[in-house]
Amino acid sequence: MKKTLIILTIIMLTVGCSLNNKNKSDKKKASFSKLSYYKDENLDRYKKYKENNPKLSDEDIVTRVNIGLDNNYYTNTIKTPFLNSIKILSNKYYYMPNDYVPENLEKISSECSNGTRQLVKEARLSFEKLCITAKEQGYVIRAMSAYRSYNYQSTLYQNYVDKDGVDAADTYSARPGFSEHQTGLVVDVDDGKYSFTNFHKSSSFKWMQDNAYKYGFIMRYPEDKVDITGYSYESWHYRYVGIEAATRMREEKLTFDEYYFRYLDK
Ligand SMILES: [Zn+2]
């Protein structure tokens, strides 16, 4: 009799405990699913990521898992959907086909460029406006790299791998197909005095920090977002996203990856 009672108690405790866990799990789902960018198929991944990163907010958990950050870079890669659009995403999970060349590539005016550089028309027009306004205010901002083809990136990346090895090269150079330069919406700039890798030391950089968004450009790889972008800080690399998106990203302190998975990935 005593034995039966003990067994019964154990059973009741076990059932109670698992019900309690189920409640907790349902509550967690409810708090994630309030977000407009919540995806039901990612629920288990959100829960796991939350377990491993308990200090992150629900917004960050859902955004980061949607980006794919719970998987290693270059795993589960996806062909990026918005080709020939300023919404195009290029990062370590989203790639462009090797024959993808954006439409409407145009040469940047020599006044705003060091050498022959090309951008997609909309980005080209906006970059020239930016460069000319900066110049009127006493700042030099010129393109020293812009559109790069798949094959060009392939050679560039391979040279870095030969020099530094794959792991190091991956922190600062994109694998072919994954380079944002292939979108035709990206420009690397310098001020004609500092080398581009030291652009952050120039007064032109300060000007860009205050003004680039007004022309639809964002600094794509900020210093405090390396864990999200997967790229080390690049003060010289600017991506055209349009004025509305650039303004919102600035206000909400989001990278393009975060912005994309909150507002564009519908
Ligand atoms: Zn760049």
PDB file of C-alpha atoms and ligand atoms in Angstrom:
ATOM      1  CA  MET A   1       0.000   0.000   0.000  1.00  0.00           C
ATOM      2  CA  LYS A   2       2.774   2.339   1.040  1.00  0.00           C
ATOM      3  CA  LYS A   3       4.686   1.447  -2.139  1.00  0.00           C
ATOM      4  CA  THR A   4       1.654   2.256  -4.342  1.00  0.00           C
ATOM      5  CA  LEU A   5       1.319   5.646  -2.666  1.00  0.00           C
ATOM      6  CA  ILE A   6       4.964   6.492  -3.341  1.00  0.00           C
ATOM      7  CA  ILE A   7       4.678   5.442  -6.988  1.00  0.00           C
ATOM      8  CA  LEU A   8       1.455   7.466  -7.333  1.00  0.00           C
ATOM      9  CA  THR A   9       3.149  10.544  -5.841  1.00  0.00           C
ATOM     10  CA  ILE A  10       6.086  10.206  -8.231  1.00  0.00           C
ATOM     11  CA  ILE A  11       3.720   9.932 -11.219  1.00  0.00           C
ATOM     12  CA  MET A  12       1.771  13.024 -10.102  1.00  0.00           C
ATOM     13  CA  LEU A  13       4.944  15.030  -9.606  1.00  0.00           C
ATOM     14  CA  THR A  14       6.273  14.058 -13.047  1.00  0.00           C
ATOM     15  CA  VAL A  15       3.014  14.969 -14.790  1.00  0.00           C
ATOM     16  CA  GLY A  16       2.836  18.257 -12.866  1.00  0.00           C
ATOM     17  CA  CYS A  17       6.384  19.127 -13.797  1.00  0.00           C
ATOM     18  CA  SER A  18       5.936  18.415 -17.504  1.00  0.00           C
ATOM     19  CA  LEU A  19       2.698  20.418 -17.537  1.00  0.00           C
ATOM     20  CA  ASN A  20       4.594  23.264 -15.949  1.00  0.00           C
ATOM     21  CA  ASN A  21       7.296  23.031 -18.636  1.00  0.00           C
ATOM     22  CA  LYS A  22       4.640  22.979 -21.313  1.00  0.00           C
ATOM     23  CA  ASN A  23       3.099  26.133 -19.857  1.00  0.00           C
ATOM     24  CA  LYS A  24       6.475  27.852 -19.848  1.00  0.00           C
ATOM     25  CA  SER A  25       7.078  26.801 -23.433  1.00  0.00           C
ATOM     26  CA  ASP A  26       3.636  28.051 -24.530  1.00  0.00           C
ATOM     27  CA  LYS A  27       4.262  31.360 -22.779  1.00  0.00           C
ATOM     28  CA  LYS A  28       7.593  31.687 -24.617  1.00  0.00           C
ATOM     29  CA  LYS A  29       5.893  31.012 -27.935  1.00  0.00           C
ATOM     30  CA  ALA A  30       3.254  33.631 -27.124  1.00  0.00           C
ATOM     31  CA  SER A  31       5.872  36.281 -26.365  1.00  0.00           C
ATOM     32  CA  PHE A  32       7.817  35.577 -29.598  1.00  0.00           C
ATOM     33  CA  SER A  33       4.690  35.366 -31.741  1.00  0.00           C
ATOM     34  CA  LYS A  34       3.617  38.897 -30.823  1.00  0.00           C
ATOM     35  CA  LEU A  35       6.353  40.147 -33.150  1.00  0.00           C
ATOM     36  CA  SER A  36       5.291  40.870 -36.724  1.00  0.00           C
ATOM     37  CA  TYR A  37       8.385  39.096 -38.066  1.00  0.00           C
ATOM     38  CA  TYR A  38       7.859  35.904 -36.010  1.00  0.00           C
ATOM     39  CA  LYS A  39       7.938  32.714 -38.114  1.00  0.00           C
ATOM     40  CA  ASP A  40       6.204  29.660 -36.737  1.00  0.00           C
ATOM     41  CA  GLU A  41       8.601  27.291 -38.489  1.00  0.00           C
ATOM     42  CA  ASN A  42      11.508  28.837 -36.549  1.00  0.00           C
ATOM     43  CA  LEU A  43       9.964  28.425 -33.094  1.00  0.00           C
ATOM     44  CA  ASP A  44      12.249  25.609 -31.905  1.00  0.00           C
ATOM     45  CA  ARG A  45      15.275  27.547 -33.098  1.00  0.00           C
ATOM     46  CA  TYR A  46      14.120  30.698 -31.226  1.00  0.00           C
ATOM     47  CA  LYS A  47      13.738  28.674 -28.026  1.00  0.00           C
ATOM     48  CA  LYS A  48      17.151  27.095 -28.380  1.00  0.00           C
ATOM     49  CA  TYR A  49      18.811  30.419 -29.207  1.00  0.00           C
ATOM     50  CA  LYS A  50      17.130  32.005 -26.179  1.00  0.00           C
ATOM     51  CA  GLU A  51      18.505  29.221 -23.973  1.00  0.00           C
ATOM     52  CA  ASN A  52      22.002  29.888 -25.252  1.00  0.00           C
ATOM     53  CA  ASN A  53      21.616  33.693 -25.152  1.00  0.00           C
ATOM     54  CA  PRO A  54      19.324  34.389 -22.171  1.00  0.00           C
ATOM     55  CA  LYS A  55      20.200  38.087 -22.005  1.00  0.00           C
ATOM     56  CA  LEU A  56      18.988  38.917 -25.520  1.00  0.00           C
ATOM     57  CA  SER A  57      15.527  40.467 -25.960  1.00  0.00           C
ATOM     58  CA  ASP A  58      12.802  38.561 -27.826  1.00  0.00           C
ATOM     59  CA  GLU A  59      13.179  41.046 -30.701  1.00  0.00           C
ATOM     60  CA  ASP A  60      16.867  40.203 -31.018  1.00  0.00           C
ATOM     61  CA  ILE A  61      16.308  36.448 -30.679  1.00  0.00           C
ATOM     62  CA  VAL A  62      13.699  36.343 -33.449  1.00  0.00           C
ATOM     63  CA  THR A  63      15.630  38.703 -35.731  1.00  0.00           C
ATOM     64  CA  ARG A  64      18.930  36.870 -35.332  1.00  0.00           C
ATOM     65  CA  VAL A  65      17.445  33.429 -35.912  1.00  0.00           C
ATOM     66  CA  ASN A  66      15.581  34.736 -38.971  1.00  0.00           C
ATOM     67  CA  ILE A  67      18.923  36.025 -40.279  1.00  0.00           C
ATOM     68  CA  GLY A  68      20.331  32.534 -39.725  1.00  0.00           C
ATOM     69  CA  LEU A  69      22.846  33.435 -37.027  1.00  0.00           C
ATOM     70  CA  ASP A  70      22.103  30.242 -35.072  1.00  0.00           C
ATOM     71  CA  ASN A  71      23.908  28.443 -37.914  1.00  0.00           C
ATOM     72  CA  ASN A  72      27.520  28.926 -38.938  1.00  0.00           C
ATOM     73  CA  TYR A  73      28.268  31.387 -41.725  1.00  0.00           C
ATOM     74  CA  TYR A  74      27.989  29.983 -45.236  1.00  0.00           C
ATOM     75  CA  THR A  75      25.743  27.125 -44.073  1.00  0.00           C
ATOM     76  CA  ASN A  76      22.144  26.758 -45.361  1.00  0.00           C
ATOM     77  CA  THR A  77      22.863  29.405 -47.980  1.00  0.00           C
ATOM     78  CA  ILE A  78      19.965  30.802 -50.000  1.00  0.00           C
ATOM     79  CA  LYS A  79      19.770  32.477 -53.399  1.00  0.00           C
ATOM     80  CA  THR A  80      18.792  36.051 -52.604  1.00  0.00           C
ATOM     81  CA  PRO A  81      15.282  36.918 -53.856  1.00  0.00           C
ATOM     82  CA  PHE A  82      15.253  40.647 -54.691  1.00  0.00           C
ATOM     83  CA  LEU A  83      17.604  40.828 -57.685  1.00  0.00           C
ATOM     84  CA  ASN A  84      17.674  44.254 -59.388  1.00  0.00           C
ATOM     85  CA  SER A  85      16.046  45.913 -56.388  1.00  0.00           C
ATOM     86  CA  ILE A  86      17.373  48.165 -53.635  1.00  0.00           C
ATOM     87  CA  LYS A  87      15.926  45.555 -51.243  1.00  0.00           C
ATOM     88  CA  ILE A  88      18.528  42.962 -52.301  1.00  0.00           C
ATOM     89  CA  LEU A  89      20.239  41.232 -49.363  1.00  0.00           C
ATOM     90  CA  SER A  90      23.800  40.020 -49.630  1.00  0.00           C
ATOM     91  CA  ASN A  91      25.462  38.553 -46.548  1.00  0.00           C
ATOM     92  CA  LYS A  92      27.051  35.274 -45.432  1.00  0.00           C
ATOM     93  CA  TYR A  93      23.801  33.347 -45.949  1.00  0.00           C
ATOM     94  CA  TYR A  94      22.342  35.066 -49.031  1.00  0.00           C
ATOM     95  CA  TYR A  95      24.122  34.994 -52.374  1.00  0.00           C
ATOM     96  CA  MET A  96      23.746  36.142 -55.968  1.00  0.00           C
ATOM     97  CA  PRO A  97      24.129  33.759 -58.938  1.00  0.00           C
ATOM     98  CA  ASN A  98      27.575  33.841 -60.528  1.00  0.00           C
ATOM     99  CA  ASP A  99      26.145  35.282 -63.767  1.00  0.00           C
ATOM    100  CA  TYR A 100      24.227  38.044 -61.984  1.00  0.00           C
ATOM    101  CA  VAL A 101      25.086  41.502 -63.273  1.00  0.00           C
ATOM    102  CA  PRO A 102      22.737  44.243 -62.062  1.00  0.00           C
ATOM    103  CA  GLU A 103      20.784  46.206 -64.660  1.00  0.00           C
ATOM    104  CA  ASN A 104      21.478  49.903 -65.281  1.00  0.00           C
ATOM    105  CA  LEU A 105      25.096  50.007 -64.197  1.00  0.00           C
ATOM    106  CA  GLU A 106      26.502  53.467 -64.899  1.00  0.00           C
ATOM    107  CA  LYS A 107      29.853  55.133 -64.510  1.00  0.00           C
ATOM    108  CA  ILE A 108      30.299  57.446 -61.533  1.00  0.00           C
ATOM    109  CA  SER A 109      31.420  60.918 -62.642  1.00  0.00           C
ATOM    110  CA  SER A 110      35.197  61.403 -62.517  1.00  0.00           C
ATOM    111  CA  GLU A 111      34.705  64.232 -60.014  1.00  0.00           C
ATOM    112  CA  CYS A 112      33.381  61.704 -57.487  1.00  0.00           C
ATOM    113  CA  SER A 113      35.534  58.734 -58.360  1.00  0.00           C
ATOM    114  CA  ASN A 114      39.105  57.536 -58.276  1.00  0.00           C
ATOM    115  CA  GLY A 115      39.386  55.530 -61.503  1.00  0.00           C
ATOM    116  CA  THR A 116      36.469  54.100 -63.481  1.00  0.00           C
ATOM    117  CA  ARG A 117      33.778  52.867 -61.060  1.00  0.00           C
ATOM    118  CA  GLN A 118      30.191  51.810 -61.672  1.00  0.00           C
ATOM    119  CA  LEU A 119      26.976  51.834 -59.646  1.00  0.00           C
ATOM    120  CA  VAL A 120      23.324  51.092 -60.454  1.00  0.00           C
ATOM    121  CA  LYS A 121      21.765  54.312 -61.796  1.00  0.00           C
ATOM    122  CA  GLU A 122      19.695  55.234 -58.706  1.00  0.00           C
ATOM    123  CA  ALA A 123      22.673  54.723 -56.399  1.00  0.00           C
ATOM    124  CA  ARG A 124      25.004  56.508 -58.829  1.00  0.00           C
ATOM    125  CA  LEU A 125      22.794  59.623 -58.935  1.00  0.00           C
ATOM    126  CA  SER A 126      22.464  59.700 -55.165  1.00  0.00           C
ATOM    127  CA  PHE A 127      26.169  59.139 -54.560  1.00  0.00           C
ATOM    128  CA  GLU A 128      27.082  62.003 -56.883  1.00  0.00           C
ATOM    129  CA  LYS A 129      24.662  64.296 -55.028  1.00  0.00           C
ATOM    130  CA  LEU A 130      26.285  63.274 -51.760  1.00  0.00           C
ATOM    131  CA  CYS A 131      29.800  63.793 -53.107  1.00  0.00           C
ATOM    132  CA  ILE A 132      29.018  67.220 -54.597  1.00  0.00           C
ATOM    133  CA  THR A 133      27.275  68.490 -51.459  1.00  0.00           C
ATOM    134  CA  ALA A 134      30.181  67.263 -49.340  1.00  0.00           C
ATOM    135  CA  LYS A 135      32.611  69.012 -51.652  1.00  0.00           C
ATOM    136  CA  GLU A 136      30.685  72.296 -51.354  1.00  0.00           C
ATOM    137  CA  GLN A 137      31.091  71.973 -47.598  1.00  0.00           C
ATOM    138  CA  GLY A 138      34.827  71.269 -47.886  1.00  0.00           C
ATOM    139  CA  TYR A 139      34.938  67.439 -47.692  1.00  0.00           C
ATOM    140  CA  VAL A 140      36.322  65.008 -50.247  1.00  0.00           C
ATOM    141  CA  ILE A 141      34.425  61.726 -50.595  1.00  0.00           C
ATOM    142  CA  ARG A 142      35.284  59.687 -53.666  1.00  0.00           C
ATOM    143  CA  ALA A 143      34.568  56.165 -54.853  1.00  0.00           C
ATOM    144  CA  MET A 144      37.618  53.946 -54.871  1.00  0.00           C
ATOM    145  CA  SER A 145      35.697  50.702 -55.452  1.00  0.00           C
ATOM    146  CA  ALA A 146      32.053  50.107 -56.406  1.00  0.00           C
ATOM    147  CA  TYR A 147      30.494  47.357 -58.567  1.00  0.00           C
ATOM    148  CA  ARG A 148      32.620  44.210 -58.676  1.00  0.00           C
ATOM    149  CA  SER A 149      31.789  41.204 -60.823  1.00  0.00           C
ATOM    150  CA  TYR A 150      31.607  37.628 -59.531  1.00  0.00           C
ATOM    151  CA  ASN A 151      34.861  36.766 -61.299  1.00  0.00           C
ATOM    152  CA  TYR A 152      36.689  39.789 -59.961  1.00  0.00           C
ATOM    153  CA  GLN A 153      35.574  38.936 -56.400  1.00  0.00           C
ATOM    154  CA  SER A 154      36.625  35.356 -56.958  1.00  0.00           C
ATOM    155  CA  THR A 155      40.201  36.393 -57.741  1.00  0.00           C
ATOM    156  CA  LEU A 156      40.269  38.931 -54.908  1.00  0.00           C
ATOM    157  CA  TYR A 157      39.022  36.444 -52.303  1.00  0.00           C
ATOM    158  CA  GLN A 158      41.415  33.732 -53.497  1.00  0.00           C
ATOM    159  CA  ASN A 159      44.360  36.125 -53.177  1.00  0.00           C
ATOM    160  CA  TYR A 160      43.375  36.865 -49.563  1.00  0.00           C
ATOM    161  CA  VAL A 161      42.983  33.144 -48.808  1.00  0.00           C
ATOM    162  CA  ASP A 162      46.436  32.451 -50.252  1.00  0.00           C
ATOM    163  CA  LYS A 163      47.893  35.227 -48.107  1.00  0.00           C
ATOM    164  CA  ASP A 164      46.019  34.798 -44.779  1.00  0.00           C
ATOM    165  CA  GLY A 165      44.101  31.498 -44.921  1.00  0.00           C
ATOM    166  CA  VAL A 166      40.339  30.932 -45.145  1.00  0.00           C
ATOM    167  CA  ASP A 167      39.394  31.798 -41.534  1.00  0.00           C
ATOM    168  CA  ALA A 168      41.118  35.185 -41.560  1.00  0.00           C
ATOM    169  CA  ALA A 169      40.066  36.021 -45.123  1.00  0.00           C
ATOM    170  CA  ASP A 170      36.405  35.344 -44.223  1.00  0.00           C
ATOM    171  CA  THR A 171      36.438  38.087 -41.579  1.00  0.00           C
ATOM    172  CA  TYR A 172      37.228  40.838 -44.093  1.00  0.00           C
ATOM    173  CA  SER A 173      36.562  39.532 -47.591  1.00  0.00           C
ATOM    174  CA  ALA A 174      33.396  38.015 -49.066  1.00  0.00           C
ATOM    175  CA  ARG A 175      33.343  34.736 -50.908  1.00  0.00           C
ATOM    176  CA  PRO A 176      32.361  35.127 -54.577  1.00  0.00           C
ATOM    177  CA  GLY A 177      28.575  35.463 -54.942  1.00  0.00           C
ATOM    178  CA  PHE A 178      28.316  36.757 -51.380  1.00  0.00           C
ATOM    179  CA  SER A 179      29.989  40.124 -51.944  1.00  0.00           C
ATOM    180  CA  GLU A 180      27.717  43.100 -51.576  1.00  0.00           C
ATOM    181  CA  HIS A 181      29.813  44.811 -54.252  1.00  0.00           C
ATOM    182  CA  GLN A 182      28.193  42.509 -56.833  1.00  0.00           C
ATOM    183  CA  THR A 183      24.835  44.248 -56.147  1.00  0.00           C
ATOM    184  CA  GLY A 184      26.064  47.469 -57.785  1.00  0.00           C
ATOM    185  CA  LEU A 185      24.664  49.339 -54.781  1.00  0.00           C
ATOM    186  CA  VAL A 186      27.876  49.587 -52.779  1.00  0.00           C
ATOM    187  CA  VAL A 187      30.712  52.026 -52.765  1.00  0.00           C
ATOM    188  CA  ASP A 188      34.007  52.030 -50.869  1.00  0.00           C
ATOM    189  CA  VAL A 189      35.187  55.584 -50.295  1.00  0.00           C
ATOM    190  CA  ASP A 190      38.253  57.493 -49.248  1.00  0.00           C
ATOM    191  CA  ASP A 191      39.058  61.181 -48.789  1.00  0.00           C
ATOM    192  CA  GLY A 192      42.109  61.310 -51.058  1.00  0.00           C
ATOM    193  CA  LYS A 193      44.471  61.653 -48.064  1.00  0.00           C
ATOM    194  CA  TYR A 194      44.044  58.685 -45.768  1.00  0.00           C
ATOM    195  CA  SER A 195      44.047  55.177 -47.228  1.00  0.00           C
ATOM    196  CA  PHE A 196      40.483  53.830 -47.312  1.00  0.00           C
ATOM    197  CA  THR A 197      41.154  51.492 -44.357  1.00  0.00           C
ATOM    198  CA  ASN A 198      41.907  54.607 -42.303  1.00  0.00           C
ATOM    199  CA  PHE A 199      38.855  56.489 -43.542  1.00  0.00           C
ATOM    200  CA  HIS A 200      37.522  56.619 -39.941  1.00  0.00           C
ATOM    201  CA  LYS A 201      40.364  59.015 -39.055  1.00  0.00           C
ATOM    202  CA  SER A 202      39.269  61.602 -41.615  1.00  0.00           C
ATOM    203  CA  SER A 203      36.870  64.530 -41.222  1.00  0.00           C
ATOM    204  CA  SER A 204      35.060  63.190 -44.314  1.00  0.00           C
ATOM    205  CA  PHE A 205      34.120  60.142 -42.249  1.00  0.00           C
ATOM    206  CA  LYS A 206      32.495  62.359 -39.628  1.00  0.00           C
ATOM    207  CA  TRP A 207      30.579  64.065 -42.430  1.00  0.00           C
ATOM    208  CA  MET A 208      29.407  60.666 -43.708  1.00  0.00           C
ATOM    209  CA  GLN A 209      28.240  59.670 -40.228  1.00  0.00           C
ATOM    210  CA  ASP A 210      26.072  62.785 -40.039  1.00  0.00           C
ATOM    211  CA  ASN A 211      24.859  62.889 -43.641  1.00  0.00           C
ATOM    212  CA  ALA A 212      25.095  59.608 -45.603  1.00  0.00           C
ATOM    213  CA  TYR A 213      21.545  58.522 -44.663  1.00  0.00           C
ATOM    214  CA  LYS A 214      20.107  61.693 -46.206  1.00  0.00           C
ATOM    215  CA  TYR A 215      21.249  60.276 -49.559  1.00  0.00           C
ATOM    216  CA  GLY A 216      20.084  56.740 -48.805  1.00  0.00           C
ATOM    217  CA  PHE A 217      23.467  55.281 -47.839  1.00  0.00           C
ATOM    218  CA  ILE A 218      24.332  53.320 -44.690  1.00  0.00           C
ATOM    219  CA  MET A 219      27.646  52.211 -43.245  1.00  0.00           C
ATOM    220  CA  ARG A 220      27.079  48.494 -43.741  1.00  0.00           C
ATOM    221  CA  TYR A 221      29.572  46.989 -41.272  1.00  0.00           C
ATOM    222  CA  PRO A 222      29.583  49.044 -38.054  1.00  0.00           C
ATOM    223  CA  GLU A 223      32.044  48.468 -35.248  1.00  0.00           C
ATOM    224  CA  ASP A 224      29.428  47.318 -32.703  1.00  0.00           C
ATOM    225  CA  LYS A 225      27.587  44.911 -35.023  1.00  0.00           C
ATOM    226  CA  VAL A 226      30.333  42.501 -36.052  1.00  0.00           C
ATOM    227  CA  ASP A 227      28.478  39.565 -34.461  1.00  0.00           C
ATOM    228  CA  ILE A 228      25.513  40.245 -36.743  1.00  0.00           C
ATOM    229  CA  THR A 229      27.166  41.197 -40.037  1.00  0.00           C
ATOM    230  CA  GLY A 230      30.006  38.681 -39.732  1.00  0.00           C
ATOM    231  CA  TYR A 231      32.399  41.314 -41.075  1.00  0.00           C
ATOM    232  CA  SER A 232      34.988  43.327 -39.206  1.00  0.00           C
ATOM    233  CA  TYR A 233      34.410  47.080 -38.965  1.00  0.00           C
ATOM    234  CA  GLU A 234      34.566  48.860 -42.334  1.00  0.00           C
ATOM    235  CA  SER A 235      34.286  52.632 -42.032  1.00  0.00           C
ATOM    236  CA  TRP A 236      34.634  52.963 -45.828  1.00  0.00           C
ATOM    237  CA  HIS A 237      31.942  50.583 -47.132  1.00  0.00           C
ATOM    238  CA  TYR A 238      28.535  52.203 -47.846  1.00  0.00           C
ATOM    239  CA  ARG A 239      25.416  50.494 -49.150  1.00  0.00           C
ATOM    240  CA  TYR A 240      22.596  52.285 -50.933  1.00  0.00           C
ATOM    241  CA  VAL A 241      19.180  51.309 -49.495  1.00  0.00           C
ATOM    242  CA  GLY A 242      17.130  54.457 -50.238  1.00  0.00           C
ATOM    243  CA  ILE A 243      16.450  57.409 -47.964  1.00  0.00           C
ATOM    244  CA  GLU A 244      13.451  55.978 -46.117  1.00  0.00           C
ATOM    245  CA  ALA A 245      15.194  52.731 -45.163  1.00  0.00           C
ATOM    246  CA  ALA A 246      18.473  54.474 -44.295  1.00  0.00           C
ATOM    247  CA  THR A 247      16.636  56.889 -42.002  1.00  0.00           C
ATOM    248  CA  ARG A 248      14.772  54.110 -40.233  1.00  0.00           C
ATOM    249  CA  MET A 249      17.929  52.027 -39.765  1.00  0.00           C
ATOM    250  CA  ARG A 250      19.648  55.020 -38.246  1.00  0.00           C
ATOM    251  CA  GLU A 251      16.759  55.730 -35.867  1.00  0.00           C
ATOM    252  CA  GLU A 252      16.411  52.109 -34.791  1.00  0.00           C
ATOM    253  CA  LYS A 253      20.168  51.374 -34.841  1.00  0.00           C
ATOM    254  CA  LEU A 254      19.754  48.384 -37.147  1.00  0.00           C
ATOM    255  CA  THR A 255      22.079  46.804 -39.650  1.00  0.00           C
ATOM    256  CA  PHE A 256      20.629  46.014 -43.061  1.00  0.00           C
ATOM    257  CA  ASP A 257      20.424  42.323 -42.085  1.00  0.00           C
ATOM    258  CA  GLU A 258      18.228  43.174 -39.085  1.00  0.00           C
ATOM    259  CA  TYR A 259      16.161  45.690 -41.028  1.00  0.00           C
ATOM    260  CA  TYR A 260      15.602  43.181 -43.830  1.00  0.00           C
ATOM    261  CA  PHE A 261      14.273  40.463 -41.533  1.00  0.00           C
ATOM    262  CA  ARG A 262      12.031  42.880 -39.641  1.00  0.00           C
ATOM    263  CA  TYR A 263      10.530  44.837 -42.514  1.00  0.00           C
ATOM    264  CA  LEU A 264      11.336  43.458 -45.972  1.00  0.00           C
ATOM    265  CA  ASP A 265      11.177  39.673 -45.613  1.00  0.00           C
ATOM    266  CA  LYS A 266       7.406  39.340 -46.002  1.00  0.00           C
TER     267      LYS A 266
HETATM  268 ZN    ZN B   1      33.489  47.333 -49.696  1.00  0.00          ZN
END
